[in-house]
Short mmCIF file of N, CA, C and O in Angstrom, two decimals:
data_model
loop_
_atom_site.label_atom_id
_atom_site.label_comp_id
_atom_site.label_asym_id
_atom_site.label_seq_id
_atom_site.Cartn_x
_atom_site.Cartn_y
_atom_site.Cartn_z
N UNK Q 29 94.49 86.62 117.88
CA UNK Q 29 93.56 87.27 116.97
C UNK Q 29 94.12 88.61 116.52
O UNK Q 29 94.59 89.41 117.31
N UNK Q 30 94.06 88.85 115.22
CA UNK Q 30 94.57 90.10 114.69
C UNK Q 30 93.44 91.13 114.66
O UNK Q 30 92.38 90.88 114.12
N UNK Q 31 93.66 92.26 115.26
CA UNK Q 31 92.61 93.27 115.37
C UNK Q 31 92.64 94.29 114.23
O UNK Q 31 91.84 95.20 114.23
N UNK Q 32 93.54 94.13 113.29
CA UNK Q 32 93.65 95.06 112.17
C UNK Q 32 93.23 94.35 110.89
O UNK Q 32 93.27 93.13 110.79
N UNK Q 33 92.85 95.15 109.90
CA UNK Q 33 92.38 94.61 108.64
C UNK Q 33 93.01 95.39 107.48
O UNK Q 33 93.29 96.58 107.61
N UNK Q 34 93.21 94.70 106.37
CA UNK Q 34 93.67 95.36 105.15
C UNK Q 34 92.63 96.41 104.76
O UNK Q 34 91.44 96.17 104.83
N UNK Q 35 93.10 97.60 104.38
CA UNK Q 35 92.20 98.68 103.98
C UNK Q 35 91.71 99.54 105.14
O UNK Q 35 90.99 100.50 104.94
N UNK Q 36 92.13 99.20 106.36
CA UNK Q 36 91.69 99.95 107.54
C UNK Q 36 92.45 101.27 107.67
O UNK Q 36 93.65 101.33 107.41
N UNK Q 37 91.74 102.31 108.07
CA UNK Q 37 92.35 103.60 108.32
C UNK Q 37 92.88 103.60 109.76
O UNK Q 37 92.17 103.21 110.69
N UNK Q 38 94.14 104.00 109.92
CA UNK Q 38 94.76 104.11 111.24
C UNK Q 38 95.47 105.46 111.33
O UNK Q 38 95.78 106.08 110.31
N UNK Q 39 95.72 105.90 112.55
CA UNK Q 39 96.47 107.13 112.79
C UNK Q 39 97.74 106.79 113.55
O UNK Q 39 97.72 105.98 114.48
N UNK Q 40 98.84 107.40 113.17
CA UNK Q 40 100.11 107.20 113.84
C UNK Q 40 100.08 107.86 115.22
O UNK Q 40 99.65 109.01 115.36
N UNK Q 41 100.53 107.12 116.24
CA UNK Q 41 100.57 107.67 117.60
C UNK Q 41 101.97 108.15 117.99
O UNK Q 41 102.12 108.81 119.01
N UNK Q 42 102.98 107.77 117.21
CA UNK Q 42 104.34 108.16 117.58
C UNK Q 42 105.19 108.33 116.33
O UNK Q 42 104.84 107.88 115.24
N UNK Q 43 106.32 108.99 116.53
CA UNK Q 43 107.24 109.22 115.43
C UNK Q 43 106.99 110.57 114.77
O UNK Q 43 106.11 111.33 115.17
N UNK Q 44 107.75 110.84 113.73
CA UNK Q 44 107.62 112.14 113.07
C UNK Q 44 106.33 112.26 112.28
O UNK Q 44 105.93 113.35 111.89
N UNK Q 45 105.66 111.13 112.06
CA UNK Q 45 104.38 111.14 111.35
C UNK Q 45 103.18 111.10 112.31
O UNK Q 45 102.06 110.79 111.91
N UNK Q 46 103.39 111.44 113.56
CA UNK Q 46 102.35 111.40 114.59
C UNK Q 46 101.10 112.18 114.15
O UNK Q 46 101.20 113.30 113.66
N UNK Q 47 99.93 111.55 114.32
CA UNK Q 47 98.68 112.20 113.98
C UNK Q 47 98.26 112.04 112.53
O UNK Q 47 97.16 112.42 112.14
N UNK Q 48 99.11 111.46 111.72
CA UNK Q 48 98.84 111.32 110.29
C UNK Q 48 98.01 110.07 110.01
O UNK Q 48 98.19 109.04 110.65
N UNK Q 49 97.10 110.16 109.05
CA UNK Q 49 96.25 109.03 108.68
C UNK Q 49 96.96 108.15 107.65
O UNK Q 49 97.63 108.65 106.75
N UNK Q 50 96.81 106.84 107.81
CA UNK Q 50 97.39 105.87 106.90
C UNK Q 50 96.36 104.78 106.61
O UNK Q 50 95.39 104.62 107.36
N UNK Q 51 96.61 104.02 105.56
CA UNK Q 51 95.82 102.83 105.25
C UNK Q 51 96.72 101.61 105.39
O UNK Q 51 97.85 101.61 104.91
N UNK Q 52 96.21 100.58 106.05
CA UNK Q 52 96.94 99.32 106.22
C UNK Q 52 96.86 98.55 104.90
O UNK Q 52 95.78 98.29 104.39
N UNK Q 53 98.04 98.21 104.34
CA UNK Q 53 98.03 97.45 103.09
C UNK Q 53 98.57 96.03 103.28
O UNK Q 53 98.40 95.18 102.41
N UNK Q 54 99.23 95.79 104.41
CA UNK Q 54 99.76 94.45 104.68
C UNK Q 54 99.91 94.29 106.19
O UNK Q 54 100.23 95.26 106.89
N UNK Q 55 99.70 93.07 106.67
CA UNK Q 55 99.83 92.77 108.10
C UNK Q 55 100.79 91.60 108.23
O UNK Q 55 100.63 90.58 107.55
N UNK Q 56 101.78 91.77 109.11
CA UNK Q 56 102.79 90.73 109.31
C UNK Q 56 103.09 90.64 110.81
O UNK Q 56 103.84 91.46 111.34
N UNK Q 57 102.46 89.68 111.49
CA UNK Q 57 102.58 89.51 112.94
C UNK Q 57 102.18 90.80 113.65
O UNK Q 57 101.06 91.25 113.51
N UNK Q 58 103.11 91.43 114.37
CA UNK Q 58 102.79 92.67 115.09
C UNK Q 58 103.08 93.92 114.28
O UNK Q 58 102.92 95.03 114.77
N UNK Q 59 103.50 93.75 113.04
CA UNK Q 59 103.83 94.88 112.18
C UNK Q 59 102.74 95.14 111.14
O UNK Q 59 102.14 94.21 110.61
N UNK Q 60 102.53 96.41 110.88
CA UNK Q 60 101.60 96.84 109.84
C UNK Q 60 102.40 97.59 108.79
O UNK Q 60 103.32 98.32 109.12
N UNK Q 61 102.04 97.42 107.54
CA UNK Q 61 102.64 98.19 106.46
C UNK Q 61 101.62 99.24 106.05
O UNK Q 61 100.49 98.91 105.68
N UNK Q 62 102.02 100.51 106.18
CA UNK Q 62 101.10 101.64 106.04
C UNK Q 62 101.49 102.53 104.87
O UNK Q 62 102.68 102.76 104.62
N UNK Q 63 100.47 103.08 104.20
CA UNK Q 63 100.70 104.04 103.12
C UNK Q 63 99.73 105.21 103.27
O UNK Q 63 98.66 105.07 103.86
N UNK Q 64 100.17 106.37 102.76
CA UNK Q 64 99.27 107.53 102.72
C UNK Q 64 99.26 108.17 101.32
O UNK Q 64 98.55 109.13 101.09
N UNK Q 65 100.04 107.61 100.41
CA UNK Q 65 100.07 108.13 99.04
C UNK Q 65 100.86 109.41 98.89
O UNK Q 65 101.01 109.92 97.79
N UNK Q 66 101.38 109.93 99.99
CA UNK Q 66 102.12 111.19 99.97
C UNK Q 66 103.54 110.95 100.48
O UNK Q 66 104.46 110.78 99.69
N UNK Q 67 103.72 110.92 101.78
CA UNK Q 67 105.05 110.64 102.34
C UNK Q 67 105.40 109.16 102.23
O UNK Q 67 106.55 108.81 102.01
N UNK Q 68 104.40 108.33 102.39
CA UNK Q 68 104.60 106.89 102.30
C UNK Q 68 103.81 106.36 101.12
O UNK Q 68 102.60 106.21 101.16
N UNK Q 69 104.53 106.12 100.05
CA UNK Q 69 103.89 105.67 98.82
C UNK Q 69 103.80 104.15 98.79
O UNK Q 69 104.42 103.46 99.60
N UNK Q 70 103.02 103.64 97.86
CA UNK Q 70 102.85 102.20 97.73
C UNK Q 70 104.17 101.49 97.44
O UNK Q 70 104.36 100.35 97.82
N UNK Q 71 105.09 102.19 96.78
CA UNK Q 71 106.39 101.58 96.45
C UNK Q 71 107.29 101.43 97.67
O UNK Q 71 108.23 100.65 97.65
N UNK Q 72 106.99 102.19 98.75
CA UNK Q 72 107.82 102.11 99.96
C UNK Q 72 106.94 102.35 101.20
O UNK Q 72 106.99 103.42 101.81
N UNK Q 73 106.14 101.34 101.57
CA UNK Q 73 105.25 101.52 102.72
C UNK Q 73 106.02 101.60 104.03
O UNK Q 73 107.16 101.13 104.13
N UNK Q 74 105.41 102.22 105.02
CA UNK Q 74 106.00 102.37 106.35
C UNK Q 74 105.71 101.11 107.15
O UNK Q 74 104.56 100.68 107.27
N UNK Q 75 106.73 100.49 107.70
CA UNK Q 75 106.58 99.33 108.58
C UNK Q 75 106.51 99.85 110.00
O UNK Q 75 107.45 100.49 110.48
N UNK Q 76 105.39 99.63 110.67
CA UNK Q 76 105.19 100.19 112.01
C UNK Q 76 104.56 99.14 112.91
O UNK Q 76 103.68 98.40 112.49
N UNK Q 77 105.01 99.10 114.16
CA UNK Q 77 104.41 98.17 115.13
C UNK Q 77 102.98 98.60 115.40
O UNK Q 77 102.68 99.80 115.48
N UNK Q 78 102.11 97.61 115.57
CA UNK Q 78 100.70 97.94 115.77
C UNK Q 78 100.43 98.73 117.04
O UNK Q 78 99.45 99.46 117.11
N UNK Q 79 101.30 98.64 118.03
CA UNK Q 79 101.09 99.42 119.26
C UNK Q 79 101.36 100.91 119.06
O UNK Q 79 101.01 101.72 119.89
N UNK Q 80 101.96 101.27 117.93
CA UNK Q 80 102.26 102.67 117.63
C UNK Q 80 101.23 103.33 116.73
O UNK Q 80 101.46 104.44 116.24
N UNK Q 81 100.10 102.66 116.49
CA UNK Q 81 99.04 103.26 115.69
C UNK Q 81 97.72 103.19 116.43
O UNK Q 81 97.50 102.30 117.25
N UNK Q 82 96.87 104.16 116.16
CA UNK Q 82 95.51 104.20 116.71
C UNK Q 82 94.57 103.68 115.64
O UNK Q 82 94.46 104.28 114.58
N UNK Q 83 93.92 102.57 115.92
CA UNK Q 83 93.03 102.03 114.90
C UNK Q 83 91.70 102.77 114.91
O UNK Q 83 91.33 103.40 115.89
N UNK Q 84 91.02 102.70 113.78
CA UNK Q 84 89.68 103.27 113.66
C UNK Q 84 88.75 102.15 113.22
O UNK Q 84 89.20 101.04 112.90
N UNK Q 85 87.48 102.42 113.17
CA UNK Q 85 86.51 101.43 112.68
C UNK Q 85 86.26 101.59 111.19
O UNK Q 85 85.37 100.95 110.65
N UNK Q 86 87.03 102.45 110.54
CA UNK Q 86 86.84 102.73 109.12
C UNK Q 86 87.70 101.81 108.27
O UNK Q 86 88.91 101.76 108.43
N UNK Q 87 87.05 101.09 107.37
CA UNK Q 87 87.75 100.25 106.39
C UNK Q 87 87.31 100.73 105.02
O UNK Q 87 86.11 100.82 104.74
N UNK Q 88 88.26 101.08 104.20
CA UNK Q 88 87.95 101.56 102.85
C UNK Q 88 87.83 100.33 101.96
O UNK Q 88 88.83 99.74 101.54
N UNK Q 89 86.59 99.94 101.73
CA UNK Q 89 86.29 98.69 101.03
C UNK Q 89 86.87 98.63 99.62
O UNK Q 89 87.32 97.57 99.18
N UNK Q 90 86.85 99.75 98.91
CA UNK Q 90 87.37 99.74 97.53
C UNK Q 90 88.87 99.42 97.52
O UNK Q 90 89.34 98.66 96.67
N UNK Q 91 89.61 99.98 98.47
CA UNK Q 91 91.05 99.71 98.57
C UNK Q 91 91.27 98.25 99.00
O UNK Q 91 92.10 97.54 98.43
N UNK Q 92 90.51 97.82 99.99
CA UNK Q 92 90.64 96.45 100.50
C UNK Q 92 90.41 95.44 99.38
O UNK Q 92 91.17 94.49 99.21
N UNK Q 93 89.35 95.65 98.61
CA UNK Q 93 89.01 94.71 97.53
C UNK Q 93 90.12 94.67 96.47
O UNK Q 93 90.49 93.59 96.00
N UNK Q 94 90.65 95.84 96.11
CA UNK Q 94 91.72 95.87 95.11
C UNK Q 94 92.96 95.13 95.59
O UNK Q 94 93.60 94.41 94.83
N UNK Q 95 93.32 95.32 96.86
CA UNK Q 95 94.50 94.64 97.41
C UNK Q 95 94.28 93.13 97.43
O UNK Q 95 95.14 92.36 97.02
N UNK Q 96 93.11 92.71 97.92
CA UNK Q 96 92.81 91.28 98.01
C UNK Q 96 92.72 90.63 96.63
O UNK Q 96 93.09 89.48 96.46
N UNK Q 97 92.21 91.37 95.63
CA UNK Q 97 92.09 90.82 94.28
C UNK Q 97 93.37 90.95 93.47
O UNK Q 97 93.44 90.46 92.33
N UNK Q 98 94.37 91.63 94.01
CA UNK Q 98 95.64 91.80 93.31
C UNK Q 98 95.59 92.84 92.21
O UNK Q 98 96.45 92.87 91.34
N UNK Q 99 94.58 93.71 92.26
CA UNK Q 99 94.46 94.78 91.27
C UNK Q 99 95.44 95.89 91.64
O UNK Q 99 95.60 96.22 92.81
N UNK Q 100 96.08 96.46 90.64
CA UNK Q 100 97.08 97.50 90.90
C UNK Q 100 96.42 98.78 91.40
O UNK Q 100 95.43 99.26 90.86
N UNK Q 101 96.99 99.32 92.47
CA UNK Q 101 96.56 100.59 93.06
C UNK Q 101 97.55 101.66 92.68
O UNK Q 101 98.69 101.36 92.33
N UNK Q 102 97.15 102.92 92.81
CA UNK Q 102 98.13 103.99 92.66
C UNK Q 102 98.01 104.95 93.86
O UNK Q 102 97.02 104.92 94.59
N UNK Q 103 99.02 105.77 94.04
CA UNK Q 103 99.08 106.66 95.19
C UNK Q 103 97.96 107.69 95.19
O UNK Q 103 97.48 108.09 96.25
N UNK Q 104 97.50 108.09 94.02
CA UNK Q 104 96.41 109.07 93.94
C UNK Q 104 95.13 108.50 94.56
O UNK Q 104 94.39 109.22 95.25
N UNK Q 105 94.85 107.23 94.33
CA UNK Q 105 93.67 106.59 94.93
C UNK Q 105 93.77 106.58 96.46
O UNK Q 105 92.78 106.80 97.15
N UNK Q 106 94.97 106.31 96.95
CA UNK Q 106 95.19 106.29 98.40
C UNK Q 106 94.96 107.69 98.97
O UNK Q 106 94.24 107.85 99.97
N UNK Q 107 95.56 108.71 98.34
CA UNK Q 107 95.39 110.09 98.83
C UNK Q 107 93.93 110.49 98.83
O UNK Q 107 93.43 111.09 99.79
N UNK Q 108 93.21 110.19 97.75
CA UNK Q 108 91.80 110.55 97.65
C UNK Q 108 90.98 109.84 98.73
O UNK Q 108 90.08 110.44 99.32
N UNK Q 109 91.29 108.59 99.00
CA UNK Q 109 90.57 107.84 100.03
C UNK Q 109 90.81 108.39 101.43
O UNK Q 109 89.94 108.29 102.30
N UNK Q 110 91.99 108.96 101.65
CA UNK Q 110 92.34 109.49 102.98
C UNK Q 110 91.94 110.95 103.18
O UNK Q 110 92.07 111.47 104.29
N UNK Q 111 91.46 111.63 102.14
CA UNK Q 111 91.08 113.05 102.27
C UNK Q 111 90.16 113.34 103.44
O UNK Q 111 90.39 114.29 104.18
N UNK Q 112 89.12 112.54 103.68
CA UNK Q 112 88.22 112.84 104.81
C UNK Q 112 88.90 112.73 106.18
O UNK Q 112 88.38 113.24 107.16
N UNK Q 113 90.05 112.08 106.24
CA UNK Q 113 90.73 111.86 107.51
C UNK Q 113 91.92 112.79 107.72
O UNK Q 113 92.63 112.68 108.71
N UNK Q 114 92.14 113.71 106.79
CA UNK Q 114 93.27 114.62 106.91
C UNK Q 114 92.97 115.68 107.97
O UNK Q 114 91.81 116.02 108.20
N UNK Q 115 93.99 116.22 108.62
CA UNK Q 115 93.77 117.23 109.67
C UNK Q 115 92.98 118.44 109.18
O UNK Q 115 92.13 118.96 109.89
N UNK Q 116 93.20 118.90 107.95
CA UNK Q 116 92.50 120.08 107.46
C UNK Q 116 91.00 119.82 107.31
O UNK Q 116 90.18 120.67 107.62
N UNK Q 117 90.62 118.64 106.85
CA UNK Q 117 89.19 118.36 106.70
C UNK Q 117 88.54 118.08 108.05
O UNK Q 117 87.38 118.38 108.25
N UNK Q 118 89.30 117.54 109.01
CA UNK Q 118 88.74 117.35 110.37
C UNK Q 118 88.48 118.70 111.02
O UNK Q 118 87.49 118.88 111.70
N UNK Q 119 89.34 119.68 110.79
CA UNK Q 119 89.12 121.02 111.33
C UNK Q 119 87.89 121.66 110.71
O UNK Q 119 87.11 122.32 111.37
N UNK Q 120 87.70 121.47 109.41
CA UNK Q 120 86.54 122.03 108.71
C UNK Q 120 85.25 121.42 109.26
O UNK Q 120 84.26 122.11 109.45
N UNK Q 121 85.27 120.12 109.53
CA UNK Q 121 84.10 119.44 110.09
C UNK Q 121 83.79 119.98 111.48
O UNK Q 121 82.64 120.26 111.81
N UNK Q 122 84.82 120.18 112.30
CA UNK Q 122 84.63 120.69 113.65
C UNK Q 122 84.11 122.12 113.65
O UNK Q 122 83.32 122.51 114.52
N UNK Q 123 84.53 122.93 112.67
CA UNK Q 123 84.07 124.32 112.61
C UNK Q 123 82.61 124.39 112.20
O UNK Q 123 81.89 125.30 112.61
N UNK Q 124 82.15 123.43 111.38
CA UNK Q 124 80.76 123.42 110.95
C UNK Q 124 79.82 123.06 112.10
O UNK Q 124 78.68 123.47 112.14
N UNK Q 125 80.28 122.24 113.01
CA UNK Q 125 79.44 121.73 114.11
C UNK Q 125 79.13 122.78 115.15
O UNK Q 125 79.55 123.83 115.24
#
């Protein structure tokens, strides 16, 4: 059973991108293809083993639907979708609490 889904938000647990939020755009056995619209663009997604990412329960439905329907995405949409998961916005949320 595959525990990851297209459009799911994940965080990198290892590597130079540790702690960074990504969106899963493709799943291939134990590998996930990840994009963030910034360092990893849609034209060159990061191939990462699933054991090296922290999954979340967040699935960005608009991104998932576009990928499944074959509609063209752009990096700006990916960046905008990941804004709530960026370290700077997480710090702002924690300061408000």
